[in-house]
Coordinates of C-alpha atoms in Angstrom, one line a residue:
M493 CA 109.0 -198.4 -18.6
T494 CA 106.0 -200.7 -19.4
L495 CA 106.6 -204.3 -18.3
S496 CA 104.2 -207.0 -19.5
V497 CA 104.5 -210.5 -18.2
L498 CA 103.0 -213.4 -20.1
V499 CA 102.2 -216.8 -18.5
P500 CA 100.5 -219.9 -19.9
S501 CA 97.1 -221.1 -18.8
S502 CA 98.9 -224.4 -17.9
L503 CA 101.2 -222.9 -15.3
V504 CA 99.6 -224.8 -12.4
R505 CA 99.6 -228.1 -14.3
E506 CA 101.8 -229.9 -11.7
A507 CA 99.7 -228.8 -8.6
E508 CA 98.4 -231.7 -6.6
D509 CA 95.3 -230.0 -5.5
K510 CA 93.4 -226.7 -5.6
R511 CA 95.0 -225.4 -2.5
E512 CA 98.5 -225.8 -3.9
A513 CA 97.5 -224.4 -7.3
T514 CA 96.1 -221.3 -5.5
R515 CA 99.3 -220.9 -3.5
K516 CA 101.4 -221.1 -6.6
L517 CA 99.4 -218.4 -8.3
G518 CA 99.8 -216.2 -5.3
Y519 CA 103.6 -216.3 -5.8
V520 CA 103.1 -215.5 -9.5
A521 CA 101.1 -212.4 -8.4
R522 CA 103.8 -211.6 -5.8
A523 CA 106.5 -211.7 -8.5
A524 CA 104.5 -209.4 -10.8
T525 CA 104.1 -207.0 -7.8
V526 CA 107.7 -207.0 -6.6
F527 CA 109.0 -206.1 -10.1
R528 CA 106.3 -203.6 -10.9
A529 CA 104.7 -205.4 -13.8
D530 CA 102.0 -203.2 -15.5
R531 CA 100.1 -206.2 -16.8
L532 CA 100.0 -210.0 -16.3
V533 CA 98.6 -211.7 -19.4
V534 CA 97.4 -215.3 -19.4
F535 CA 97.7 -216.9 -22.8
P536 CA 96.1 -220.2 -23.8
D537 CA 97.9 -223.5 -23.6
A538 CA 95.0 -225.9 -23.7
E539 CA 97.1 -229.0 -24.5
G540 CA 99.1 -228.5 -21.4
E541 CA 96.3 -227.9 -19.0
R542 CA 95.3 -230.7 -16.6
R543 CA 93.0 -230.3 -13.6
W544 CA 93.2 -226.5 -13.5
G545 CA 92.6 -224.6 -16.7
G546 CA 92.9 -221.0 -17.9
G547 CA 89.6 -219.9 -16.3
F548 CA 90.8 -220.9 -12.8
V549 CA 94.2 -219.3 -13.4
E550 CA 92.6 -216.0 -14.5
V551 CA 90.1 -215.8 -11.7
V552 CA 92.6 -216.5 -8.9
L553 CA 95.1 -214.0 -10.4
R554 CA 92.4 -211.3 -10.7
Y555 CA 91.3 -211.9 -7.1
A556 CA 94.9 -211.7 -5.9
A557 CA 95.4 -208.4 -7.7
T558 CA 92.2 -207.0 -6.2
P559 CA 92.8 -204.8 -3.1
P560 CA 91.5 -206.6 0.1
Y561 CA 89.0 -203.8 0.7
L562 CA 87.2 -204.6 -2.6
R563 CA 87.4 -208.4 -2.7
K564 CA 84.1 -209.1 -0.9
D565 CA 82.0 -206.8 -3.1
A566 CA 83.9 -207.5 -6.3
W567 CA 84.0 -211.3 -6.1
G568 CA 81.5 -212.7 -3.5
T569 CA 81.8 -216.5 -3.3
R570 CA 83.2 -218.6 -6.2
D571 CA 84.4 -222.2 -6.4
E572 CA 87.8 -221.1 -7.8
L573 CA 88.4 -219.1 -4.7
E574 CA 87.9 -221.9 -2.2
Y575 CA 91.4 -221.6 -0.9
A576 CA 91.9 -217.8 -1.5
G577 CA 93.0 -217.6 2.2
V578 CA 96.4 -219.0 1.3
L579 CA 97.2 -216.2 -1.1
P580 CA 100.1 -214.0 0.2
P581 CA 99.4 -210.3 0.6
L582 CA 100.7 -208.2 -2.3
R583 CA 101.1 -205.0 -0.4
V584 CA 101.5 -202.8 -3.5
S585 CA 103.9 -200.0 -2.5
S586 CA 101.9 -197.2 -4.1
R587 CA 98.8 -198.4 -2.3
T588 CA 100.4 -198.9 1.1
G589 CA 102.7 -196.0 1.1
S590 CA 100.1 -193.8 2.7
G591 CA 97.3 -196.2 3.3
P592 CA 93.6 -196.0 2.3
E593 CA 92.8 -194.5 5.7
R594 CA 95.1 -191.5 5.3
P595 CA 94.5 -188.3 3.4
G596 CA 96.0 -188.1 -0.1
S597 CA 96.2 -191.8 -0.6
L598 CA 96.0 -193.3 -4.1
Q599 CA 94.0 -196.4 -4.2
E600 CA 92.0 -198.6 -6.6
G601 CA 88.3 -198.2 -7.2
I602 CA 85.8 -200.2 -9.3
V603 CA 83.2 -198.4 -11.4
T604 CA 79.8 -199.8 -10.4
E605 CA 77.6 -197.4 -12.6
V606 CA 78.2 -195.0 -15.5
G607 CA 75.9 -192.1 -15.3
P608 CA 75.2 -188.9 -17.3
D609 CA 77.2 -185.7 -17.5
G610 CA 80.5 -187.6 -17.1
R611 CA 79.8 -188.9 -13.6
V612 CA 80.3 -192.4 -12.4
R613 CA 79.7 -194.3 -9.2
V614 CA 82.8 -195.9 -7.7
N615 CA 83.3 -198.5 -5.0
C616 CA 86.6 -197.5 -3.3
A617 CA 86.5 -198.9 0.2
L618 CA 84.3 -196.1 1.7
Q619 CA 81.1 -197.0 3.4
H620 CA 79.2 -197.0 0.1
P621 CA 79.9 -196.2 -3.6
I622 CA 80.4 -192.5 -4.3
S623 CA 79.6 -190.4 -7.3
L624 CA 82.6 -188.8 -8.9
L625 CA 83.3 -186.7 -12.0
L626 CA 85.5 -188.2 -14.7
P627 CA 88.5 -186.1 -15.8
D628 CA 88.2 -184.5 -19.2
G629 CA 88.6 -186.9 -22.0
M630 CA 88.5 -190.0 -19.8
E631 CA 86.1 -192.8 -20.6
V632 CA 85.3 -195.8 -18.4
S633 CA 82.9 -198.7 -18.4
E634 CA 81.1 -200.6 -15.6
G635 CA 83.5 -202.9 -13.8
E636 CA 86.6 -201.0 -14.8
R637 CA 89.5 -200.3 -12.4
V638 CA 90.2 -196.7 -11.8
A639 CA 92.7 -194.8 -9.6
I640 CA 91.1 -192.7 -6.8
R641 CA 92.9 -189.9 -4.9
I642 CA 91.2 -189.5 -1.5
S643 CA 92.1 -186.2 0.2
S644 CA 89.5 -186.5 3.1
R645 CA 87.3 -189.2 4.5
E646 CA 85.2 -187.1 6.8
P647 CA 83.7 -185.3 4.9
V648 CA 84.5 -187.4 1.8
R649 CA 86.6 -185.6 -0.7
A650 CA 87.9 -187.8 -3.6
R651 CA 88.6 -187.5 -7.3
I652 CA 89.4 -189.9 -10.1
V653 CA 92.8 -189.4 -11.6
D654 CA 93.6 -190.3 -15.2
E655 CA 96.5 -192.7 -14.5
P656 CA 96.8 -196.5 -14.0
P657 CA 95.5 -197.8 -10.7
P658 CA 98.1 -199.1 -8.2
G659 CA 99.4 -202.6 -9.0
F660 CA 99.0 -204.6 -12.2
G661 CA 96.2 -205.5 -14.5
I662 CA 95.2 -209.0 -15.5
R663 CA 94.3 -209.9 -19.1
R664 CA 93.6 -213.1 -21.0
A665 CA 94.8 -213.0 -24.6
D666 CA 96.4 -214.9 -27.3
L667 CA 100.2 -214.8 -27.3
S668 CA 100.3 -213.2 -30.8
E669 CA 97.9 -210.4 -29.6
A670 CA 100.1 -209.7 -26.5
L671 CA 103.3 -209.6 -28.5
A672 CA 101.7 -207.2 -31.1
R673 CA 100.9 -204.5 -28.6
P674 CA 102.4 -201.1 -29.4
D675 CA 104.1 -200.9 -26.0
A676 CA 105.4 -204.5 -26.1
G677 CA 108.9 -203.2 -26.5
L678 CA 111.6 -205.9 -26.4
R679 CA 109.9 -209.3 -26.6
I680 CA 111.8 -212.0 -24.6
A681 CA 111.0 -215.7 -24.4
T682 CA 112.5 -217.3 -21.4
S683 CA 113.7 -220.9 -21.9
R684 CA 116.5 -223.2 -20.9
H685 CA 117.1 -223.6 -24.7
G686 CA 117.7 -219.8 -25.2
T687 CA 120.9 -217.8 -25.3
S688 CA 122.5 -217.8 -21.9
L689 CA 122.3 -214.6 -19.9
S690 CA 125.6 -213.0 -19.0
V691 CA 126.7 -209.7 -17.5
E692 CA 127.8 -208.4 -20.9
R693 CA 124.6 -209.5 -22.6
L694 CA 122.4 -208.1 -19.8
A695 CA 123.9 -204.7 -20.3
D696 CA 123.0 -204.8 -24.0
I697 CA 119.4 -205.9 -23.2
V698 CA 118.8 -203.3 -20.5
G699 CA 120.4 -200.6 -22.5
G700 CA 118.6 -201.5 -25.8
S701 CA 115.1 -202.3 -24.5
G702 CA 114.0 -198.7 -25.1
G703 CA 112.1 -198.8 -21.7
D704 CA 109.3 -201.2 -22.7
M705 CA 109.7 -205.0 -22.3
T706 CA 107.5 -208.1 -22.6
V707 CA 108.7 -211.3 -20.9
A708 CA 107.0 -214.7 -21.5
F709 CA 107.3 -217.8 -19.4
G710 CA 106.4 -221.4 -19.9
A711 CA 104.9 -224.1 -17.6
P712 CA 106.7 -226.7 -15.4
G713 CA 107.7 -229.6 -17.7
R714 CA 106.3 -227.7 -20.7
G715 CA 108.4 -224.8 -21.7
L716 CA 107.8 -222.2 -24.4
P717 CA 109.4 -224.3 -27.2
A718 CA 106.9 -227.1 -26.4
I719 CA 103.9 -224.8 -26.1
L720 CA 104.8 -223.0 -29.4
D721 CA 106.0 -226.1 -31.2
V722 CA 109.4 -224.4 -31.7
P723 CA 112.1 -226.9 -32.8
V724 CA 115.2 -227.4 -30.6
E725 CA 118.4 -228.4 -32.3
D726 CA 121.5 -229.3 -30.2
G727 CA 119.9 -228.0 -27.1
V728 CA 119.1 -224.5 -28.6
A729 CA 115.7 -223.2 -29.7
V730 CA 115.7 -222.5 -33.4
A731 CA 113.8 -219.2 -33.1
G732 CA 115.9 -216.6 -34.8
D733 CA 113.4 -216.1 -37.6
T734 CA 110.5 -218.1 -36.1
D735 CA 107.2 -216.2 -35.7
V736 CA 104.2 -217.0 -33.6
E737 CA 101.5 -217.3 -36.2
P738 CA 99.6 -215.2 -36.9
G739 CA 101.6 -212.1 -35.9
P740 CA 105.0 -211.2 -34.7
G741 CA 107.2 -213.4 -32.6
F742 CA 110.0 -212.8 -30.1
D743 CA 113.1 -210.7 -30.4
L744 CA 115.1 -212.9 -28.1
W745 CA 115.1 -216.3 -26.6
L746 CA 116.9 -216.1 -23.3
N747 CA 118.1 -218.6 -20.7
T748 CA 118.0 -216.5 -17.5
I749 CA 119.2 -219.4 -15.3
P750 CA 122.2 -220.7 -17.3
R751 CA 123.4 -222.8 -14.4
Q752 CA 120.1 -224.4 -13.7
G753 CA 120.5 -227.1 -11.0
S754 CA 117.0 -228.5 -11.1
E755 CA 115.6 -230.4 -14.0
T756 CA 112.5 -228.3 -13.9
V757 CA 112.1 -224.7 -12.8
R758 CA 108.6 -223.7 -11.7
T759 CA 107.1 -220.7 -13.4
E760 CA 107.0 -218.5 -10.2
E761 CA 110.7 -219.4 -9.6
A762 CA 111.6 -218.4 -13.2
M763 CA 109.7 -215.1 -12.8
F764 CA 111.8 -214.1 -9.8
A765 CA 115.0 -215.3 -11.3
S766 CA 114.4 -213.6 -14.7
L767 CA 112.7 -210.3 -13.7
A768 CA 115.3 -209.4 -11.1
P769 CA 118.1 -208.9 -13.7
L770 CA 115.9 -207.7 -16.5
T771 CA 114.4 -204.9 -14.5
L772 CA 117.8 -203.5 -13.5
T773 CA 118.6 -199.9 -14.6
E774 CA 121.8 -198.7 -16.2

């Protein structure tokens, strides 16, 4: 199953200060981690942005997704990360199951240099970057995340494995581009104006998703209908044949909190409430 989660660049629009905005993004990253999202895509909503725009959102999320042992070298000091200390630890299970200090651990590395003969230098929490041979057919570029299997630290024995690194990747892309991916699968727009989620409907969704799923969320006080200019008639989004131009639209508009007790549900709250049922297995 490939799970893509889409959030708008305006998702911290209600934050009172940078500290609160950073904390909120930390919970967004936690939700993506808890439910094993493969990628977290930030799509533009310039009209909804206030003090904190898409650049801030992307940087903080990328930092949160970076393993602690790589953050200093990968990021240094940036204004957007002034309150990075309030970010909750993600503790990605595939990374902490054995730990970077134990033999056989799978962890993330960052390519610092691409050399000749299929060799690259990788920073992967050892004392210094190490030179490793790429697997046959694998191509990488400088700054790319790679998965490293470390079998020994003294002496160093490690290899790059051709599989996604632990955790999730961060991308910034237009909504239409994210929805058009070959692995987008079932494309769900979450909204209080969507079809109410029920036990019966959940069974159809989980059984008919084909394994891949893309779930999009709006911002506090500015849901997806407002962001996409989708009309709402009698409290229901008129989206059955509405496309995001240019490109394909959603397969389903879904209200995952049908008994919503608060006038506004924050994005991170909606993520936990929505992804919990949608990632159930049959």
